[in-house]
């Protein structure tokens, strides 16, 4: 498994699949996930002859888990992406980010505005949703208690940097499925999960989105309860070069529940750019 050292020494793991295309689809998962979440989408693009790269964000998957909140800023995540791009000598790429991965993609544009050929934002808004900001206020006591419970459950251990979850068992689940949330926390680790959400809660990409001039595809589940359809419409209104494509009946985790529909929408969009 390829690895890269972030600017602060954090080890970042990723997976790269070079096919015929010089332009890469660079997949960025959401908070609590790993690059495994993009498995079916990447298989779809491999069959189409498109090159892909997926990253384990810091604190997730097989990547290092820094121990301080300041190590989980969006700037740090975006810089890790740039580091991997440099190591692999990738000159053309489209950033595909789900939820928090979409926020990181917006932050990436702020730091490196002339690099990405395009962006695909899946289930992402211009600001952190109010429902997730509660973590910033009540996160420590609630999640500390939850972490203790998780550690007491031998069937759902708190894991370290040696594990990526398989998401197949969560196909068909809802946005607030407790078992999936438990799994995210246990496989990410308590402190990494919490620090990620604390930084996520501060996100406001309104001004950055207004400055994007490259093509942007916004994909939104019709019934998303985290980032609602209205959130997607607002993002669409902020980016003059964006198009909004809705997944009928889809929820927030279209990446798990509707991978082929999602991949087809991305492919239709990318064919006009690559």
PDB file of C-alpha atoms in Angstrom:
ATOM      1  CA  UNK A   1       0.000   0.000   0.000  1.00  0.00           C
ATOM      2  CA  UNK A   2       1.553   3.352  -1.048  1.00  0.00           C
ATOM      3  CA  UNK A   3       2.296   5.833   1.732  1.00  0.00           C
ATOM      4  CA  UNK A   4       3.157   9.515   1.872  1.00  0.00           C
ATOM      5  CA  UNK A   5       4.484  11.756   4.630  1.00  0.00           C
ATOM      6  CA  UNK A   6       2.403  14.860   5.247  1.00  0.00           C
ATOM      7  CA  UNK A   7       4.090  18.208   5.856  1.00  0.00           C
ATOM      8  CA  UNK A   8       3.944  17.549   9.610  1.00  0.00           C
ATOM      9  CA  UNK A   9       5.215  13.977   9.292  1.00  0.00           C
ATOM     10  CA  UNK A  10       1.813  12.283   9.467  1.00  0.00           C
ATOM     11  CA  UNK A  11       1.833   9.097   7.391  1.00  0.00           C
ATOM     12  CA  UNK A  12      -0.945   9.009   4.786  1.00  0.00           C
ATOM     13  CA  UNK A  13      -1.990   5.793   3.048  1.00  0.00           C
ATOM     14  CA  UNK A  14      -3.661   5.693  -0.339  1.00  0.00           C
ATOM     15  CA  UNK A  15      -4.401   3.432  -3.271  1.00  0.00           C
ATOM     16  CA  UNK A  16      -3.698   4.289  -6.900  1.00  0.00           C
ATOM     17  CA  UNK A  17      -4.970   2.565 -10.041  1.00  0.00           C
ATOM     18  CA  UNK A  18      -3.330   3.800 -13.251  1.00  0.00           C
ATOM     19  CA  UNK A  19      -5.360   3.100 -16.375  1.00  0.00           C
ATOM     20  CA  UNK A  20      -5.397   4.602 -19.867  1.00  0.00           C
ATOM     21  CA  UNK A  21      -6.406   8.102 -18.870  1.00  0.00           C
ATOM     22  CA  UNK A  22      -3.846  10.667 -17.768  1.00  0.00           C
ATOM     23  CA  UNK A  23      -6.525  12.494 -15.795  1.00  0.00           C
ATOM     24  CA  UNK A  24      -7.223  10.926 -12.394  1.00  0.00           C
ATOM     25  CA  UNK A  25     -10.407  10.799 -10.393  1.00  0.00           C
ATOM     26  CA  UNK A  26      -9.120  11.532  -6.874  1.00  0.00           C
ATOM     27  CA  UNK A  27     -11.622  10.203  -4.301  1.00  0.00           C
ATOM     28  CA  UNK A  28     -11.871  11.743  -0.820  1.00  0.00           C
ATOM     29  CA  UNK A  29     -14.093   9.938   1.707  1.00  0.00           C
ATOM     30  CA  UNK A  30     -16.170  11.470   4.488  1.00  0.00           C
ATOM     31  CA  UNK A  31     -15.585  11.696   8.232  1.00  0.00           C
ATOM     32  CA  UNK A  32     -15.280   8.294   9.884  1.00  0.00           C
ATOM     33  CA  UNK A  33     -14.777   6.442   6.608  1.00  0.00           C
ATOM     34  CA  UNK A  34     -11.858   5.124   4.597  1.00  0.00           C
ATOM     35  CA  UNK A  35     -10.920   4.684   0.964  1.00  0.00           C
ATOM     36  CA  UNK A  36     -12.835   1.366   1.010  1.00  0.00           C
ATOM     37  CA  UNK A  37     -16.085   3.304   0.739  1.00  0.00           C
ATOM     38  CA  UNK A  38     -15.276   4.052  -2.932  1.00  0.00           C
ATOM     39  CA  UNK A  39     -14.680   0.393  -3.868  1.00  0.00           C
ATOM     40  CA  UNK A  40     -17.611  -0.076  -6.248  1.00  0.00           C
ATOM     41  CA  UNK A  41     -17.266   3.342  -7.856  1.00  0.00           C
ATOM     42  CA  UNK A  42     -13.568   2.733  -8.565  1.00  0.00           C
ATOM     43  CA  UNK A  43     -14.330  -0.677 -10.060  1.00  0.00           C
ATOM     44  CA  UNK A  44     -16.807   1.028 -12.377  1.00  0.00           C
ATOM     45  CA  UNK A  45     -14.201   3.539 -13.548  1.00  0.00           C
ATOM     46  CA  UNK A  46     -11.545   0.853 -13.942  1.00  0.00           C
ATOM     47  CA  UNK A  47     -13.849  -0.874 -16.431  1.00  0.00           C
ATOM     48  CA  UNK A  48     -14.101   2.476 -18.260  1.00  0.00           C
ATOM     49  CA  UNK A  49     -10.314   2.773 -18.458  1.00  0.00           C
ATOM     50  CA  UNK A  50     -10.143   5.768 -16.110  1.00  0.00           C
ATOM     51  CA  UNK A  51      -7.338   6.204 -13.594  1.00  0.00           C
ATOM     52  CA  UNK A  52      -8.330   6.609  -9.951  1.00  0.00           C
ATOM     53  CA  UNK A  53      -6.724   7.379  -6.623  1.00  0.00           C
ATOM     54  CA  UNK A  54      -8.352   7.112  -3.212  1.00  0.00           C
ATOM     55  CA  UNK A  55      -6.887   8.326   0.056  1.00  0.00           C
ATOM     56  CA  UNK A  56      -7.224   7.354   3.712  1.00  0.00           C
ATOM     57  CA  UNK A  57      -7.534  10.748   5.367  1.00  0.00           C
ATOM     58  CA  UNK A  58      -5.318  11.388   8.392  1.00  0.00           C
ATOM     59  CA  UNK A  59      -6.918   9.755  11.419  1.00  0.00           C
ATOM     60  CA  UNK A  60      -8.735   7.246   9.198  1.00  0.00           C
ATOM     61  CA  UNK A  61      -8.171   3.850   7.612  1.00  0.00           C
ATOM     62  CA  UNK A  62      -4.497   2.874   7.645  1.00  0.00           C
ATOM     63  CA  UNK A  63      -3.190   6.435   7.954  1.00  0.00           C
ATOM     64  CA  UNK A  64      -1.614   7.846  11.111  1.00  0.00           C
ATOM     65  CA  UNK A  65      -3.810   9.153  13.909  1.00  0.00           C
ATOM     66  CA  UNK A  66      -2.358  12.417  15.271  1.00  0.00           C
ATOM     67  CA  UNK A  67      -3.232  13.144  18.892  1.00  0.00           C
ATOM     68  CA  UNK A  68      -4.017  16.886  18.848  1.00  0.00           C
ATOM     69  CA  UNK A  69      -7.053  18.780  17.549  1.00  0.00           C
ATOM     70  CA  UNK A  70      -4.815  21.185  15.602  1.00  0.00           C
ATOM     71  CA  UNK A  71      -3.667  18.239  13.477  1.00  0.00           C
ATOM     72  CA  UNK A  72      -7.180  17.831  12.037  1.00  0.00           C
ATOM     73  CA  UNK A  73      -7.794  21.214  10.431  1.00  0.00           C
ATOM     74  CA  UNK A  74      -9.156  21.258   6.892  1.00  0.00           C
ATOM     75  CA  UNK A  75      -5.888  22.877   5.825  1.00  0.00           C
ATOM     76  CA  UNK A  76      -3.935  19.828   7.001  1.00  0.00           C
ATOM     77  CA  UNK A  77      -6.254  17.434   5.149  1.00  0.00           C
ATOM     78  CA  UNK A  78      -5.995  19.491   1.948  1.00  0.00           C
ATOM     79  CA  UNK A  79      -2.209  19.664   2.197  1.00  0.00           C
ATOM     80  CA  UNK A  80      -2.084  15.863   2.495  1.00  0.00           C
ATOM     81  CA  UNK A  81      -3.938  15.583  -0.815  1.00  0.00           C
ATOM     82  CA  UNK A  82      -1.450  17.931  -2.442  1.00  0.00           C
ATOM     83  CA  UNK A  83       1.437  15.879  -1.055  1.00  0.00           C
ATOM     84  CA  UNK A  84       0.082  12.658  -2.574  1.00  0.00           C
ATOM     85  CA  UNK A  85      -0.499  14.393  -5.924  1.00  0.00           C
ATOM     86  CA  UNK A  86       3.103  15.560  -5.915  1.00  0.00           C
ATOM     87  CA  UNK A  87       4.555  12.162  -5.002  1.00  0.00           C
ATOM     88  CA  UNK A  88       2.596  10.448  -7.795  1.00  0.00           C
ATOM     89  CA  UNK A  89       3.445  13.228 -10.300  1.00  0.00           C
ATOM     90  CA  UNK A  90      -0.203  13.674 -11.192  1.00  0.00           C
ATOM     91  CA  UNK A  91      -0.757  16.676 -13.448  1.00  0.00           C
ATOM     92  CA  UNK A  92      -4.475  16.322 -14.224  1.00  0.00           C
ATOM     93  CA  UNK A  93      -7.128  15.343 -11.731  1.00  0.00           C
ATOM     94  CA  UNK A  94     -10.732  15.794 -10.664  1.00  0.00           C
ATOM     95  CA  UNK A  95     -11.400  15.866  -6.915  1.00  0.00           C
ATOM     96  CA  UNK A  96     -14.414  13.793  -5.880  1.00  0.00           C
ATOM     97  CA  UNK A  97     -15.390  14.399  -2.256  1.00  0.00           C
ATOM     98  CA  UNK A  98     -18.243  13.033  -0.175  1.00  0.00           C
ATOM     99  CA  UNK A  99     -19.541  15.117   2.754  1.00  0.00           C
ATOM    100  CA  UNK A 100     -16.423  16.064   4.745  1.00  0.00           C
ATOM    101  CA  UNK A 101     -14.381  15.028   1.718  1.00  0.00           C
ATOM    102  CA  UNK A 102     -16.266  17.677  -0.241  1.00  0.00           C
ATOM    103  CA  UNK A 103     -15.408  20.283   2.391  1.00  0.00           C
ATOM    104  CA  UNK A 104     -11.755  19.300   2.093  1.00  0.00           C
ATOM    105  CA  UNK A 105     -12.035  19.657  -1.688  1.00  0.00           C
ATOM    106  CA  UNK A 106     -13.340  23.211  -1.235  1.00  0.00           C
ATOM    107  CA  UNK A 107     -10.464  23.953   1.154  1.00  0.00           C
ATOM    108  CA  UNK A 108      -8.070  22.456  -1.392  1.00  0.00           C
ATOM    109  CA  UNK A 109      -9.316  24.977  -3.952  1.00  0.00           C
ATOM    110  CA  UNK A 110      -8.662  27.786  -1.493  1.00  0.00           C
ATOM    111  CA  UNK A 111      -5.047  26.679  -1.034  1.00  0.00           C
ATOM    112  CA  UNK A 112      -4.340  25.462  -4.569  1.00  0.00           C
ATOM    113  CA  UNK A 113      -6.851  27.244  -6.834  1.00  0.00           C
ATOM    114  CA  UNK A 114      -5.209  26.395 -10.158  1.00  0.00           C
ATOM    115  CA  UNK A 115      -4.601  22.682  -9.741  1.00  0.00           C
ATOM    116  CA  UNK A 116      -7.824  20.652  -9.988  1.00  0.00           C
ATOM    117  CA  UNK A 117      -9.415  20.287 -13.397  1.00  0.00           C
ATOM    118  CA  UNK A 118     -12.853  20.017 -11.819  1.00  0.00           C
ATOM    119  CA  UNK A 119     -14.688  19.101  -8.619  1.00  0.00           C
ATOM    120  CA  UNK A 120     -17.454  16.648  -7.793  1.00  0.00           C
ATOM    121  CA  UNK A 121     -19.166  17.414  -4.481  1.00  0.00           C
ATOM    122  CA  UNK A 122     -21.342  14.589  -3.167  1.00  0.00           C
ATOM    123  CA  UNK A 123     -23.661  15.328  -0.247  1.00  0.00           C
ATOM    124  CA  UNK A 124     -21.757  18.474   0.685  1.00  0.00           C
ATOM    125  CA  UNK A 125     -22.922  21.952   1.658  1.00  0.00           C
ATOM    126  CA  UNK A 126     -21.446  25.436   1.760  1.00  0.00           C
ATOM    127  CA  UNK A 127     -21.458  25.305   5.558  1.00  0.00           C
ATOM    128  CA  UNK A 128     -21.411  22.595   8.207  1.00  0.00           C
ATOM    129  CA  UNK A 129     -25.006  21.534   8.957  1.00  0.00           C
ATOM    130  CA  UNK A 130     -26.418  22.652  12.291  1.00  0.00           C
ATOM    131  CA  UNK A 131     -27.072  19.027  13.250  1.00  0.00           C
ATOM    132  CA  UNK A 132     -23.345  18.301  13.227  1.00  0.00           C
ATOM    133  CA  UNK A 133     -22.300  21.469  15.056  1.00  0.00           C
ATOM    134  CA  UNK A 134     -23.678  19.932  18.263  1.00  0.00           C
ATOM    135  CA  UNK A 135     -20.462  17.875  18.393  1.00  0.00           C
ATOM    136  CA  UNK A 136     -18.492  21.034  19.030  1.00  0.00           C
ATOM    137  CA  UNK A 137     -20.608  21.881  22.078  1.00  0.00           C
ATOM    138  CA  UNK A 138     -21.560  18.514  23.521  1.00  0.00           C
ATOM    139  CA  UNK A 139     -19.103  16.188  21.819  1.00  0.00           C
ATOM    140  CA  UNK A 140     -16.703  15.406  24.641  1.00  0.00           C
ATOM    141  CA  UNK A 141     -19.104  14.190  27.356  1.00  0.00           C
ATOM    142  CA  UNK A 142     -21.400  12.353  24.954  1.00  0.00           C
ATOM    143  CA  UNK A 143     -18.688  10.697  22.909  1.00  0.00           C
ATOM    144  CA  UNK A 144     -16.495   9.911  25.895  1.00  0.00           C
ATOM    145  CA  UNK A 145     -19.375   7.940  27.395  1.00  0.00           C
ATOM    146  CA  UNK A 146     -19.967   6.283  24.025  1.00  0.00           C
ATOM    147  CA  UNK A 147     -16.301   5.392  23.699  1.00  0.00           C
ATOM    148  CA  UNK A 148     -16.292   3.738  27.122  1.00  0.00           C
ATOM    149  CA  UNK A 149     -19.303   1.676  26.099  1.00  0.00           C
ATOM    150  CA  UNK A 150     -17.620   0.693  22.863  1.00  0.00           C
ATOM    151  CA  UNK A 151     -14.536  -0.489  24.688  1.00  0.00           C
ATOM    152  CA  UNK A 152     -16.690  -2.621  26.960  1.00  0.00           C
ATOM    153  CA  UNK A 153     -18.286  -4.324  24.001  1.00  0.00           C
ATOM    154  CA  UNK A 154     -15.895  -7.066  22.935  1.00  0.00           C
ATOM    155  CA  UNK A 155     -17.864  -7.523  19.734  1.00  0.00           C
ATOM    156  CA  UNK A 156     -17.224  -3.903  18.703  1.00  0.00           C
ATOM    157  CA  UNK A 157     -13.683  -3.041  19.840  1.00  0.00           C
ATOM    158  CA  UNK A 158     -12.048   0.343  19.562  1.00  0.00           C
ATOM    159  CA  UNK A 159      -9.468  -0.169  16.863  1.00  0.00           C
ATOM    160  CA  UNK A 160      -6.279   1.617  15.980  1.00  0.00           C
ATOM    161  CA  UNK A 161      -4.403   2.334  12.795  1.00  0.00           C
ATOM    162  CA  UNK A 162      -4.514  -1.236  11.532  1.00  0.00           C
ATOM    163  CA  UNK A 163      -7.991  -1.515  10.130  1.00  0.00           C
ATOM    164  CA  UNK A 164     -10.305  -0.434   7.347  1.00  0.00           C
ATOM    165  CA  UNK A 165     -13.969  -1.194   7.663  1.00  0.00           C
ATOM    166  CA  UNK A 166     -15.924  -3.024   4.969  1.00  0.00           C
ATOM    167  CA  UNK A 167     -19.026  -0.996   4.138  1.00  0.00           C
ATOM    168  CA  UNK A 168     -20.938  -3.744   2.340  1.00  0.00           C
ATOM    169  CA  UNK A 169     -22.949  -4.604   5.455  1.00  0.00           C
ATOM    170  CA  UNK A 170     -24.256  -1.046   5.627  1.00  0.00           C
ATOM    171  CA  UNK A 171     -25.834  -1.000   2.176  1.00  0.00           C
ATOM    172  CA  UNK A 172     -29.424   0.189   2.531  1.00  0.00           C
ATOM    173  CA  UNK A 173     -28.932   1.897   5.897  1.00  0.00           C
ATOM    174  CA  UNK A 174     -30.294   5.303   6.827  1.00  0.00           C
ATOM    175  CA  UNK A 175     -28.415   8.534   7.481  1.00  0.00           C
ATOM    176  CA  UNK A 176     -28.569   8.037  11.263  1.00  0.00           C
ATOM    177  CA  UNK A 177     -27.887   4.304  11.458  1.00  0.00           C
ATOM    178  CA  UNK A 178     -26.379   3.785  14.929  1.00  0.00           C
ATOM    179  CA  UNK A 179     -24.409   0.659  14.075  1.00  0.00           C
ATOM    180  CA  UNK A 180     -22.670   2.440  11.207  1.00  0.00           C
ATOM    181  CA  UNK A 181     -21.868   5.419  13.425  1.00  0.00           C
ATOM    182  CA  UNK A 182     -20.522   3.068  16.125  1.00  0.00           C
ATOM    183  CA  UNK A 183     -18.415   1.355  13.484  1.00  0.00           C
ATOM    184  CA  UNK A 184     -17.049   4.685  12.229  1.00  0.00           C
ATOM    185  CA  UNK A 185     -15.952   5.684  15.711  1.00  0.00           C
ATOM    186  CA  UNK A 186     -14.447   2.333  16.658  1.00  0.00           C
ATOM    187  CA  UNK A 187     -12.466   1.951  13.438  1.00  0.00           C
ATOM    188  CA  UNK A 188     -11.349   5.569  13.269  1.00  0.00           C
ATOM    189  CA  UNK A 189     -10.582   5.838  17.015  1.00  0.00           C
ATOM    190  CA  UNK A 190     -12.386   8.075  19.464  1.00  0.00           C
ATOM    191  CA  UNK A 191     -10.017  11.030  19.405  1.00  0.00           C
ATOM    192  CA  UNK A 192      -9.581  11.083  15.617  1.00  0.00           C
ATOM    193  CA  UNK A 193     -13.332  10.915  15.045  1.00  0.00           C
ATOM    194  CA  UNK A 194     -14.029  13.680  17.535  1.00  0.00           C
ATOM    195  CA  UNK A 195     -11.245  16.007  16.368  1.00  0.00           C
ATOM    196  CA  UNK A 196     -12.393  15.562  12.773  1.00  0.00           C
ATOM    197  CA  UNK A 197     -15.954  16.523  13.654  1.00  0.00           C
ATOM    198  CA  UNK A 198     -14.830  19.463  15.780  1.00  0.00           C
ATOM    199  CA  UNK A 199     -12.996  20.919  12.781  1.00  0.00           C
ATOM    200  CA  UNK A 200     -15.820  19.991  10.425  1.00  0.00           C
ATOM    201  CA  UNK A 201     -18.238  22.005  12.589  1.00  0.00           C
ATOM    202  CA  UNK A 202     -16.323  25.210  11.842  1.00  0.00           C
ATOM    203  CA  UNK A 203     -16.513  24.873   8.046  1.00  0.00           C
ATOM    204  CA  UNK A 204     -17.823  27.790   5.984  1.00  0.00           C
ATOM    205  CA  UNK A 205     -16.869  27.611   2.322  1.00  0.00           C
ATOM    206  CA  UNK A 206     -19.247  30.313   1.073  1.00  0.00           C
ATOM    207  CA  UNK A 207     -16.586  32.720  -0.162  1.00  0.00           C
ATOM    208  CA  UNK A 208     -14.378  29.980  -1.584  1.00  0.00           C
ATOM    209  CA  UNK A 209     -17.232  28.492  -3.603  1.00  0.00           C
ATOM    210  CA  UNK A 210     -17.934  31.875  -5.174  1.00  0.00           C
ATOM    211  CA  UNK A 211     -14.384  31.952  -6.550  1.00  0.00           C
ATOM    212  CA  UNK A 212     -14.467  28.570  -8.312  1.00  0.00           C
ATOM    213  CA  UNK A 213     -14.468  28.887 -12.102  1.00  0.00           C
ATOM    214  CA  UNK A 214     -13.803  25.282 -13.158  1.00  0.00           C
ATOM    215  CA  UNK A 215     -16.713  22.879 -13.805  1.00  0.00           C
ATOM    216  CA  UNK A 216     -18.358  21.536 -10.643  1.00  0.00           C
ATOM    217  CA  UNK A 217     -20.844  18.689 -10.348  1.00  0.00           C
ATOM    218  CA  UNK A 218     -23.011  18.713  -7.212  1.00  0.00           C
ATOM    219  CA  UNK A 219     -24.635  15.330  -6.524  1.00  0.00           C
ATOM    220  CA  UNK A 220     -27.316  15.265  -3.881  1.00  0.00           C
ATOM    221  CA  UNK A 221     -29.525  12.548  -2.454  1.00  0.00           C
ATOM    222  CA  UNK A 222     -33.144  13.658  -2.628  1.00  0.00           C
ATOM    223  CA  UNK A 223     -33.809  12.591   0.969  1.00  0.00           C
ATOM    224  CA  UNK A 224     -30.449  13.511   2.512  1.00  0.00           C
ATOM    225  CA  UNK A 225     -31.030  14.428   6.173  1.00  0.00           C
ATOM    226  CA  UNK A 226     -27.489  15.688   6.839  1.00  0.00           C
ATOM    227  CA  UNK A 227     -27.114  18.096   3.925  1.00  0.00           C
ATOM    228  CA  UNK A 228     -30.612  18.716   2.625  1.00  0.00           C
ATOM    229  CA  UNK A 229     -31.562  19.389  -0.966  1.00  0.00           C
ATOM    230  CA  UNK A 230     -31.853  23.069  -0.057  1.00  0.00           C
ATOM    231  CA  UNK A 231     -28.178  22.981   1.013  1.00  0.00           C
ATOM    232  CA  UNK A 232     -27.248  21.611  -2.392  1.00  0.00           C
ATOM    233  CA  UNK A 233     -29.305  24.278  -4.150  1.00  0.00           C
ATOM    234  CA  UNK A 234     -27.479  26.951  -2.163  1.00  0.00           C
ATOM    235  CA  UNK A 235     -24.104  25.514  -3.136  1.00  0.00           C
ATOM    236  CA  UNK A 236     -25.280  25.397  -6.742  1.00  0.00           C
ATOM    237  CA  UNK A 237     -26.217  29.079  -6.569  1.00  0.00           C
ATOM    238  CA  UNK A 238     -22.790  30.017  -5.194  1.00  0.00           C
ATOM    239  CA  UNK A 239     -20.763  28.309  -7.943  1.00  0.00           C
ATOM    240  CA  UNK A 240     -21.532  29.845 -11.321  1.00  0.00           C
ATOM    241  CA  UNK A 241     -19.975  26.894 -13.163  1.00  0.00           C
ATOM    242  CA  UNK A 242     -21.847  24.183 -11.262  1.00  0.00           C
ATOM    243  CA  UNK A 243     -24.640  21.800 -12.147  1.00  0.00           C
ATOM    244  CA  UNK A 244     -26.873  20.026  -9.633  1.00  0.00           C
ATOM    245  CA  UNK A 245     -27.792  16.377 -10.178  1.00  0.00           C
ATOM    246  CA  UNK A 246     -30.230  14.760  -7.730  1.00  0.00           C
ATOM    247  CA  UNK A 247     -30.346  11.042  -6.874  1.00  0.00           C
ATOM    248  CA  UNK A 248     -34.082  10.243  -6.628  1.00  0.00           C
ATOM    249  CA  UNK A 249     -34.877   8.680  -3.259  1.00  0.00           C
ATOM    250  CA  UNK A 250     -31.205   8.817  -2.263  1.00  0.00           C
ATOM    251  CA  UNK A 251     -30.029   9.708   1.227  1.00  0.00           C
ATOM    252  CA  UNK A 252     -26.714  11.062   2.530  1.00  0.00           C
ATOM    253  CA  UNK A 253     -24.725   7.887   1.952  1.00  0.00           C
ATOM    254  CA  UNK A 254     -25.296   7.526  -1.789  1.00  0.00           C
ATOM    255  CA  UNK A 255     -21.667   6.466  -1.976  1.00  0.00           C
ATOM    256  CA  UNK A 256     -22.684   3.235  -0.192  1.00  0.00           C
ATOM    257  CA  UNK A 257     -26.333   2.848  -1.158  1.00  0.00           C
ATOM    258  CA  UNK A 258     -26.225   3.982  -4.802  1.00  0.00           C
ATOM    259  CA  UNK A 259     -22.626   3.487  -6.008  1.00  0.00           C
ATOM    260  CA  UNK A 260     -23.437   2.680  -9.640  1.00  0.00           C
ATOM    261  CA  UNK A 261     -25.933   5.524 -10.005  1.00  0.00           C
ATOM    262  CA  UNK A 262     -23.329   7.816  -8.457  1.00  0.00           C
ATOM    263  CA  UNK A 263     -20.579   6.533 -10.744  1.00  0.00           C
ATOM    264  CA  UNK A 264     -22.740   6.927 -13.837  1.00  0.00           C
ATOM    265  CA  UNK A 265     -23.509  10.536 -12.983  1.00  0.00           C
ATOM    266  CA  UNK A 266     -19.816  11.266 -12.403  1.00  0.00           C
ATOM    267  CA  UNK A 267     -18.847   9.512 -15.646  1.00  0.00           C
ATOM    268  CA  UNK A 268     -21.389  11.461 -17.714  1.00  0.00           C
ATOM    269  CA  UNK A 269     -20.008  14.681 -16.244  1.00  0.00           C
ATOM    270  CA  UNK A 270     -16.349  13.748 -16.622  1.00  0.00           C
ATOM    271  CA  UNK A 271     -16.643  12.691 -20.271  1.00  0.00           C
ATOM    272  CA  UNK A 272     -17.128  16.367 -21.130  1.00  0.00           C
ATOM    273  CA  UNK A 273     -13.954  17.361 -19.275  1.00  0.00           C
ATOM    274  CA  UNK A 274     -11.368  14.609 -19.708  1.00  0.00           C
TER     275      UNK A 274
END
